[in-house]
GROMACS .gro file of C-alpha atoms in nm:
model
  127
    1GLN     CA    1  -1.648   0.067   0.372
    2VAL     CA    2  -1.415  -0.198   0.505
    3GLN     CA    3  -1.189  -0.149   0.807
    4LEU     CA    4  -0.818  -0.211   0.756
    5VAL     CA    5  -0.532  -0.295   0.991
    6GLU     CA    6  -0.165  -0.276   0.888
    7SER     CA    7   0.120  -0.477   1.033
    8GLY     CA    8   0.479  -0.567   0.953
    9GLY     CA    9   0.661  -0.239   0.996
   10GLY     CA   10   0.992  -0.215   1.172
   11LEU     CA   11   1.351  -0.096   1.164
   12VAL     CA   12   1.586  -0.239   0.904
   13GLN     CA   13   1.925  -0.162   0.752
   14PRO     CA   14   1.965  -0.031   0.397
   15GLY     CA   15   1.929  -0.314   0.151
   16GLY     CA   16   1.703  -0.507   0.381
   17SER     CA   17   1.347  -0.620   0.323
   18LEU     CA   18   1.012  -0.590   0.493
   19ARG     CA   19   0.670  -0.725   0.415
   20LEU     CA   20   0.374  -0.514   0.514
   21SER     CA   21   0.031  -0.668   0.548
   22CYS     CA   22  -0.310  -0.508   0.552
   23ALA     CA   23  -0.597  -0.717   0.682
   24ALA     CA   24  -0.960  -0.641   0.613
   25SER     CA   25  -1.183  -0.665   0.918
   26GLY     CA   26  -1.517  -0.829   0.860
   27ASN     CA   27  -1.517  -0.806   0.483
   28SER     CA   28  -1.349  -0.943   0.177
   29LEU     CA   29  -1.164  -0.699  -0.044
   30GLN     CA   30  -1.317  -0.844  -0.356
   31GLY     CA   31  -1.428  -0.558  -0.573
   32TYR     CA   32  -1.205  -0.308  -0.393
   33ALA     CA   33  -0.932  -0.100  -0.541
   34ILE     CA   34  -0.641  -0.106  -0.299
   35GLY     CA   35  -0.333   0.100  -0.238
   36TRP     CA   36  -0.030   0.160  -0.023
   37PHE     CA   37   0.073   0.511   0.072
   38ARG     CA   38   0.348   0.656   0.285
   39GLN     CA   39   0.406   0.977   0.470
   40ALA     CA   40   0.741   1.094   0.599
   41PRO     CA   41   0.772   1.369   0.862
   42GLY     CA   42   0.706   1.707   0.708
   43LYS     CA   43   0.596   1.562   0.377
   44GLU     CA   44   0.264   1.495   0.211
   45ARG     CA   45   0.120   1.148   0.186
   46GLU     CA   46   0.227   0.990  -0.141
   47GLY     CA   47   0.111   0.691  -0.337
   48VAL     CA   48   0.353   0.400  -0.330
   49SER     CA   49   0.154   0.134  -0.510
   50CYS     CA   50  -0.206   0.075  -0.613
   51MET     CA   51  -0.401  -0.212  -0.764
   52SER     CA   52  -0.733  -0.209  -0.943
   53SER     CA   53  -1.010  -0.453  -0.857
   54ARG     CA   54  -1.125  -0.541  -1.206
   55ASP     CA   55  -0.806  -0.668  -1.366
   56GLY     CA   56  -0.539  -0.639  -1.100
   57GLY     CA   57  -0.359  -0.365  -1.287
   58THR     CA   58  -0.087  -0.207  -1.077
   59TYR     CA   59   0.082   0.124  -1.031
   60TYR     CA   60   0.417   0.187  -0.867
   61ALA     CA   61   0.584   0.512  -0.783
   62ASP     CA   62   0.904   0.557  -0.979
   63SER     CA   63   1.102   0.565  -0.657
   64VAL     CA   64   0.995   0.211  -0.563
   65LYS     CA   65   0.953   0.047  -0.901
   66GLY     CA   66   1.148  -0.276  -0.920
   67ARG     CA   67   1.187  -0.291  -0.542
   68PHE     CA   68   0.830  -0.306  -0.409
   69THR     CA   69   0.549  -0.543  -0.504
   70ILE     CA   70   0.181  -0.510  -0.420
   71SER     CA   71  -0.031  -0.823  -0.401
   72ARG     CA   72  -0.356  -0.965  -0.269
   73ASP     CA   73  -0.406  -1.311  -0.126
   74SER     CA   74  -0.630  -1.570  -0.287
   75ALA     CA   75  -0.911  -1.509  -0.041
   76LYS     CA   76  -0.885  -1.135  -0.106
   77THR     CA   77  -0.879  -1.057   0.263
   78THR     CA   78  -0.518  -0.940   0.291
   79VAL     CA   79  -0.313  -0.690   0.094
   80THR     CA   80   0.064  -0.719   0.100
   81LEU     CA   81   0.346  -0.482   0.014
   82GLN     CA   82   0.676  -0.663  -0.027
   83MET     CA   83   0.959  -0.413   0.007
   84ASN     CA   84   1.308  -0.513  -0.101
   85ASN     CA   85   1.637  -0.327  -0.121
   86LEU     CA   86   1.514  -0.065   0.121
   87ARG     CA   87   1.674   0.277   0.124
   88PRO     CA   88   1.684   0.551   0.388
   89GLY     CA   89   1.442   0.750   0.171
   90ASP     CA   90   1.181   0.481   0.225
   91THR     CA   91   1.148   0.575   0.591
   92ALA     CA   92   0.788   0.674   0.655
   93VAL     CA   93   0.460   0.569   0.805
   94TYR     CA   94   0.296   0.333   0.559
   95TYR     CA   95  -0.080   0.315   0.518
   96CYS     CA   96  -0.302   0.077   0.328
   97ALA     CA   97  -0.622   0.201   0.172
   98ALA     CA   98  -0.923   0.063  -0.010
   99ILE     CA   99  -1.241   0.169  -0.184
  100TYR     CA  100  -1.517  -0.036  -0.340
  101ARG     CA  101  -1.479   0.015  -0.713
  102PRO     CA  102  -1.549  -0.320  -0.880
  103LEU     CA  103  -1.586  -0.188  -1.232
  104ILE     CA  104  -1.279   0.026  -1.283
  105SER     CA  105  -0.957  -0.098  -1.435
  106GLY     CA  106  -0.751   0.213  -1.378
  107PHE     CA  107  -0.742   0.513  -1.150
  108ASP     CA  108  -0.509   0.772  -1.010
  109CYS     CA  109  -0.316   0.643  -0.712
  110LEU     CA  110  -0.400   0.940  -0.492
  111PRO     CA  111  -0.509   0.955  -0.127
  112ALA     CA  112  -0.833   1.137  -0.214
  113PHE     CA  113  -0.953   0.841  -0.417
  114PHE     CA  114  -0.972   0.606  -0.119
  115ALA     CA  115  -1.236   0.584   0.151
  116SER     CA  116  -1.101   0.328   0.400
  117TRP     CA  117  -0.762   0.359   0.568
  118GLY     CA  118  -0.552   0.161   0.808
  119GLN     CA  119  -0.388   0.314   1.112
  120GLY     CA  120  -0.040   0.313   0.962
  121THR     CA  121   0.276   0.121   1.041
  122GLN     CA  122   0.621   0.274   1.085
  123VAL     CA  123   0.902   0.171   0.853
  124THR     CA  124   1.248   0.298   0.940
  125ILE     CA  125   1.567   0.234   0.745
  126VAL     CA  126   1.888   0.321   0.927
  127SER     CA  127   2.255   0.250   0.877
   0.00000   0.00000   0.00000
């Protein structure tokens, strides 16, 4: 599986924006299902957004729908999570994930589905 490295986390005020990036090391993400997850202190890791490899179909958690956007660059080497109108509840460590599944068009956006994970990047929203 591919190795992933996240970047772009930081501290922002409510209503602010951040763009997280996830770079694949040594491999293209073509054929990979991708996802963004987050884990706040004391809570389980939850799916934020996922994208299938076959048709680019997307999933968004209800809590982020309309505010976050998942995307992949044209070379399919970088995954991006654009986060707008951030809220204190968005504070967490954010992880990107991937698994080679070139034939599927849909899947459950769950941590157990993915094989490759980034190291995580901290996102903190404070007043």
